[in-house]
XYZ file of C-alpha atoms in Angstrom:
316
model
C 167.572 88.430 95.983
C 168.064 91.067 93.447
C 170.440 94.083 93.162
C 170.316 97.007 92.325
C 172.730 99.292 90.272
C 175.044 99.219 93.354
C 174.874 100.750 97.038
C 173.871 104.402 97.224
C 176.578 107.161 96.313
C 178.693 108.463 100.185
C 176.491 111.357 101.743
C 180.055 112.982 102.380
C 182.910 114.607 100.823
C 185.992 112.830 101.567
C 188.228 115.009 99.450
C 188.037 118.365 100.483
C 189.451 121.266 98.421
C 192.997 121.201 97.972
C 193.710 116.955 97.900
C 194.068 116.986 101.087
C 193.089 113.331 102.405
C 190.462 113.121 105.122
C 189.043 110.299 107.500
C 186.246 108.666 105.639
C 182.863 108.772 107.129
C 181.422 106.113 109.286
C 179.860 103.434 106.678
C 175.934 102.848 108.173
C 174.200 100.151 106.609
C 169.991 100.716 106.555
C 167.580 98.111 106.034
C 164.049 99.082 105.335
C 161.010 96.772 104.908
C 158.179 97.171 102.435
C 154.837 95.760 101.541
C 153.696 98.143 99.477
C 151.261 99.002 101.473
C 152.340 103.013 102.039
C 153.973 104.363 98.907
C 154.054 107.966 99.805
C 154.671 107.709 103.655
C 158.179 105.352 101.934
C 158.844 108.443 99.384
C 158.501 110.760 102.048
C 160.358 108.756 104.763
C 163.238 107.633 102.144
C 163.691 111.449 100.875
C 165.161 112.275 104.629
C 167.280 109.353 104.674
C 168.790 110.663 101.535
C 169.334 114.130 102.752
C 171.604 113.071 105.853
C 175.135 113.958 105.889
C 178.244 113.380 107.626
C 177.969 109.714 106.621
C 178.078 107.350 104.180
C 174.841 104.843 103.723
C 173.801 101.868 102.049
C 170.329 101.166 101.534
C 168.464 97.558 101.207
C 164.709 97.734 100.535
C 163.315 94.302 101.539
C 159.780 93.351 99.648
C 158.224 91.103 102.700
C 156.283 88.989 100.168
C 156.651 91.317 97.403
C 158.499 93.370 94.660
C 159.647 96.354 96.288
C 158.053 99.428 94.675
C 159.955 102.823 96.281
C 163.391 101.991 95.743
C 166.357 105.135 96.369
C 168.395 105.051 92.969
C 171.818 102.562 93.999
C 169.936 100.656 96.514
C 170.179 97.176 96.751
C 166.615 95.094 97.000
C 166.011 92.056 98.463
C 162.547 90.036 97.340
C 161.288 87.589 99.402
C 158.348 85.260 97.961
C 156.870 85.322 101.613
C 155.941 87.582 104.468
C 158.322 86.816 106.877
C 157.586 88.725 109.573
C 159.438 92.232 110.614
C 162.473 90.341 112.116
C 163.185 87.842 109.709
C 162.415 90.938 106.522
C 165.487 92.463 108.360
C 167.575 89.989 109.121
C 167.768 89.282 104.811
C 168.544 92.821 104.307
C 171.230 92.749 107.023
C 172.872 89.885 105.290
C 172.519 91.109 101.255
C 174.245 94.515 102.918
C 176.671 92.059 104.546
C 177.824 91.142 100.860
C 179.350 94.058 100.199
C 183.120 95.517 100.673
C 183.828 97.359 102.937
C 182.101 96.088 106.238
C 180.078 98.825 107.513
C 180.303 100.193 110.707
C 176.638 100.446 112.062
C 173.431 98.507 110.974
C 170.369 101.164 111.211
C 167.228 100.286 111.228
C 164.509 101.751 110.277
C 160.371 101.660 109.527
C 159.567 103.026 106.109
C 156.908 105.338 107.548
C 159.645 107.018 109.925
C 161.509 110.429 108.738
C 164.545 112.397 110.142
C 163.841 115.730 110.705
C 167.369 117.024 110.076
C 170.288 116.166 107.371
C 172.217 115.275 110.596
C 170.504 113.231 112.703
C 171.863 110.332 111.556
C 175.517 111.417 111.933
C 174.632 112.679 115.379
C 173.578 109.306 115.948
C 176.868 107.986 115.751
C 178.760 110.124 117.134
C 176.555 109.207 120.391
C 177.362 105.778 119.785
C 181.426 106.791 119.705
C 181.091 108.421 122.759
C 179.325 105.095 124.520
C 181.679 102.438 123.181
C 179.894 100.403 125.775
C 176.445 100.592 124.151
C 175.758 97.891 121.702
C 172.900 99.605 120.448
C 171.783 103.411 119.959
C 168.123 104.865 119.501
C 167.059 108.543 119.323
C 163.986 109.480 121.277
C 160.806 108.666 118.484
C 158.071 111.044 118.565
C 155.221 112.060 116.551
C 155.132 114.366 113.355
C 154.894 117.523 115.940
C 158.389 116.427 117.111
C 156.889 116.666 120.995
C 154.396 113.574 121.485
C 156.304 110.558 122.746
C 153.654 107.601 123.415
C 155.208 105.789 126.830
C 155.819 102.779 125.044
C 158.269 104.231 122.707
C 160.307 104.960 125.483
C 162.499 102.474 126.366
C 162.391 102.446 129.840
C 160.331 101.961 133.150
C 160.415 105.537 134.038
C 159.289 107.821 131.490
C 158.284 110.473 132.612
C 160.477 112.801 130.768
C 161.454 111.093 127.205
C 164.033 113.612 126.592
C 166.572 112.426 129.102
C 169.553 110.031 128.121
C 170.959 107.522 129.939
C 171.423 103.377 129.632
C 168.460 101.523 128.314
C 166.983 97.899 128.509
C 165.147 97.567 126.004
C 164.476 99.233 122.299
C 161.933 100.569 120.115
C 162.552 98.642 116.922
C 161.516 101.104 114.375
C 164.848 103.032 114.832
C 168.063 101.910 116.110
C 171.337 102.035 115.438
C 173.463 98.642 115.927
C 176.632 97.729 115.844
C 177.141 95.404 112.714
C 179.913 93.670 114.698
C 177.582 93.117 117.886
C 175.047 92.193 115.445
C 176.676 89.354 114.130
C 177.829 88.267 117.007
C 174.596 87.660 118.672
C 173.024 86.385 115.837
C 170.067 89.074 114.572
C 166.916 89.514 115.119
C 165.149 86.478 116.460
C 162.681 85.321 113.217
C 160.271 83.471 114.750
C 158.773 86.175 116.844
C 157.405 87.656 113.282
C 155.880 91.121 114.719
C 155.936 92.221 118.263
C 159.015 92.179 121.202
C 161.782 91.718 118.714
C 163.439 94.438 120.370
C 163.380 93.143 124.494
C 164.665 89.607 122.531
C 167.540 91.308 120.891
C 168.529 93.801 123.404
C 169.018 90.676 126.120
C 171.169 89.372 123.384
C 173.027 91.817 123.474
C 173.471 92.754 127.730
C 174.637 89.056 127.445
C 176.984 89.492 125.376
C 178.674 92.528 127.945
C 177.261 95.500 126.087
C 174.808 97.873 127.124
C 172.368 100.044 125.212
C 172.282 103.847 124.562
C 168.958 106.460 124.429
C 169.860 109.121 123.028
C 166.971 111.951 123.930
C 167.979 114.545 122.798
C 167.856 113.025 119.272
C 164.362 113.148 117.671
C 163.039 110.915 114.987
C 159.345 111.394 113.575
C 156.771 108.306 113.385
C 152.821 108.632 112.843
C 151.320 108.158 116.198
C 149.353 105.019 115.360
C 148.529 102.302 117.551
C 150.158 98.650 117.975
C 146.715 97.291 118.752
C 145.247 98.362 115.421
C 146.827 94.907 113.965
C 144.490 92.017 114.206
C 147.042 89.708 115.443
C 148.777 92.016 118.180
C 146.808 90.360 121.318
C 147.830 86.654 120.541
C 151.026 87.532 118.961
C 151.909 90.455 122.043
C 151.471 87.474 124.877
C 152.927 84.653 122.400
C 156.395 86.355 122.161
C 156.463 87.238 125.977
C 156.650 83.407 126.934
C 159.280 83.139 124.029
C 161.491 85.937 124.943
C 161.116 85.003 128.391
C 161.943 81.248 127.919
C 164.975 81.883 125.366
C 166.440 84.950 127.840
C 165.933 84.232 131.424
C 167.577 81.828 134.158
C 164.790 79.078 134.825
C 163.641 80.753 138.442
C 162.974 84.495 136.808
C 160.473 82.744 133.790
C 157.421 82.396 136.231
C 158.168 85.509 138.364
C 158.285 87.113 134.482
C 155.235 85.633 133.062
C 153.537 86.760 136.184
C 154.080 90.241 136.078
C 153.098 90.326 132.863
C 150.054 88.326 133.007
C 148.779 90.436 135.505
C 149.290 93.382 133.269
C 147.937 92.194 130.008
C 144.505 91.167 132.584
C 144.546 95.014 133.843
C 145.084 96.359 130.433
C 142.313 94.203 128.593
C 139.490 95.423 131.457
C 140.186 98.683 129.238
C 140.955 97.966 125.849
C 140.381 94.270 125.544
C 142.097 91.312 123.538
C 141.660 89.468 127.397
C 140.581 86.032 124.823
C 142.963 86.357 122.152
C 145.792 87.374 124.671
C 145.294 84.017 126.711
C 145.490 82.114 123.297
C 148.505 83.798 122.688
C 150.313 83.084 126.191
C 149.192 79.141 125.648
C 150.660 78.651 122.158
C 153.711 80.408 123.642
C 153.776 77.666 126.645
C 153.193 74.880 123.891
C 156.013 75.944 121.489
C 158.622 77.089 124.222
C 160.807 74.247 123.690
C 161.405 74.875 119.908
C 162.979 77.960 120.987
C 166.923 78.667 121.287
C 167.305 78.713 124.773
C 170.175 80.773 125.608
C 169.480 82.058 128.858
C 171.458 85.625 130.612
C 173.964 84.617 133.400
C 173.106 86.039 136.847
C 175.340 88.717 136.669
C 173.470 90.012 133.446
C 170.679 90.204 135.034
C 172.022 92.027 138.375
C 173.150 94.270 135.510
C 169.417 94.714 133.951
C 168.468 95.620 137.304
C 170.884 98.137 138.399
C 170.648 99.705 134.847
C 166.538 100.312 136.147
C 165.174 97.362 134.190
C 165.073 94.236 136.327
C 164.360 91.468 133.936
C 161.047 90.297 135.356
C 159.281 93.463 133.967
């Protein structure tokens, strides 16, 4: 790991005119990840985190196998000689930010190809999260670059129809959310071995067993290109690989089949359209094969009655 001058400069004046002492800002940590792979969508997409206000950041860029390039001036850096996947890139940023005095408040994270369309989003953000003390977890509503497109699977819920509407969530959209640093901690990150794909249902039952809840926030927008998670050669075999896992590290023992079911029938009716039907199998057989060097920490019954009255049973 390598550092950089020191954590970005407060986004907020905390001495008003006059001397007159004031609350400090809520301290939000943000890890990004980088591969160098999009140096203007990064310029772009860090240029809005620097503009937000009503909070104080600190930034970590995380090189997943390489030297970060796009790096905000203060921001610490974090070089890893590998590719470690999207969860386990985080996870290192999380802990260099952890390093540092004071504690923050929040974790947010964030894909460097995202942008706020506001200076306030982010402060919005948590303030939503101070008025749901109960939510381990926060997320705006994600849409396109025309701030209106929301693809169905960034929504994370069963029904969603209309991604504008609040309410308790499931599940999350990894590419922004807010997160506790406390609850964060305490249920142990992102799970590294999924490497791309589901991180977000794994850490999300982490969290409902822990006795929080998670927060959508839709009337908060965040902008994303509208690009598909089938584009990636690996998303077939590494979509239906990390199903058994999160199932099998999750679930009581009698809700893994009735899981793996329902979701086996749906990866068969979605390949008769888009395809992946070979590499998808391949993927739900290595996750069978490897289940067992999982950590197996599965929900108690009354988190998943919970799941299920929140509109998510935990089979689907």
């Amino acid at each position: 790991m390598t550092g950089g001058p020191g954590p970005t400069q407060p986004l907020a004046d905390t001495n008003p005119p006059g001397g007159q002492s004031q609350v400090p800002p809520p301290l939000v940590d943000v890890v990004l990840l980088t591969m160098n792979d999009r140096p203007e969508e990064e310029r772009a997409s860090q240029a809005t985190l620097l503009a937000q206000r009503g909070v104080e950041v600190r930034i970590c860029v995380v090189g997943n196998g390489c030297t970060p390039d796009v790096v905000p001036a203060g921001a610490l850096t974090v070089v890893l000689p590998e590719n470690l996947g999207i969860p386990g890139g985080r996870n290192e940023g999380a802990l260099a930010l952890a390093e540092l005095d004071p504690p923050a408040d929040y974790l947010f994270f964030m894909d460097n190809d995202a942008s706020f369309p506001g200076p306030d989003v982010l402060a919005r953000l948590v303030a939503e999260a101070g008025q749901h003390p109960e939510a381990g977890y926060v997320q705006p509503r994600l849409t396109g670059p025309d701030d209106t497109t929301t693809p169905r699977r960034w929504v994370p819920r069963l029904r969603a129809g209309d991604p504008g509407r609040p309410g308790t969530v499931t599940s999350m959209t990894e590419g922004v959310v807010l997160v506790r640093r406390t609850v964060f901690d305490q249920v142990g990150g992102w799970c590294e071995g999924l490497f791309l794909y589901h991180e977000g249902f794994d850490l999300s039952y982490r969290i409902w067993s822990q006795g929080y809840s998670g927060w959508y926030a839709g009337g908060l927008r965040m902008h994303h290109p509208l690009s598909s998670p089938s584009r990636h050669a690996l998303f077939f075999r590494l979509a239906a690989r990390n199903r058994v896992w999160v199932a099998y590290r999750n679930l009581p023992g009698p809700l893994i089949p009735v899981y793996l079911a329902a979701w086996t029938t749906a990866t068969a009716l979605r390949a008769v359209r888009g395809g992946g039907a070979r590499e998808s199998w391949q993927g739900f057989r290595e996750g069978w094969a490897g289940r067992h060097e999982q950590d197996r920490r599965p929900m108690s019954w009354r988190t998943a009655w919970r799941l299920t009255i929140a509109g998510r049973p935990p089979v689907l």
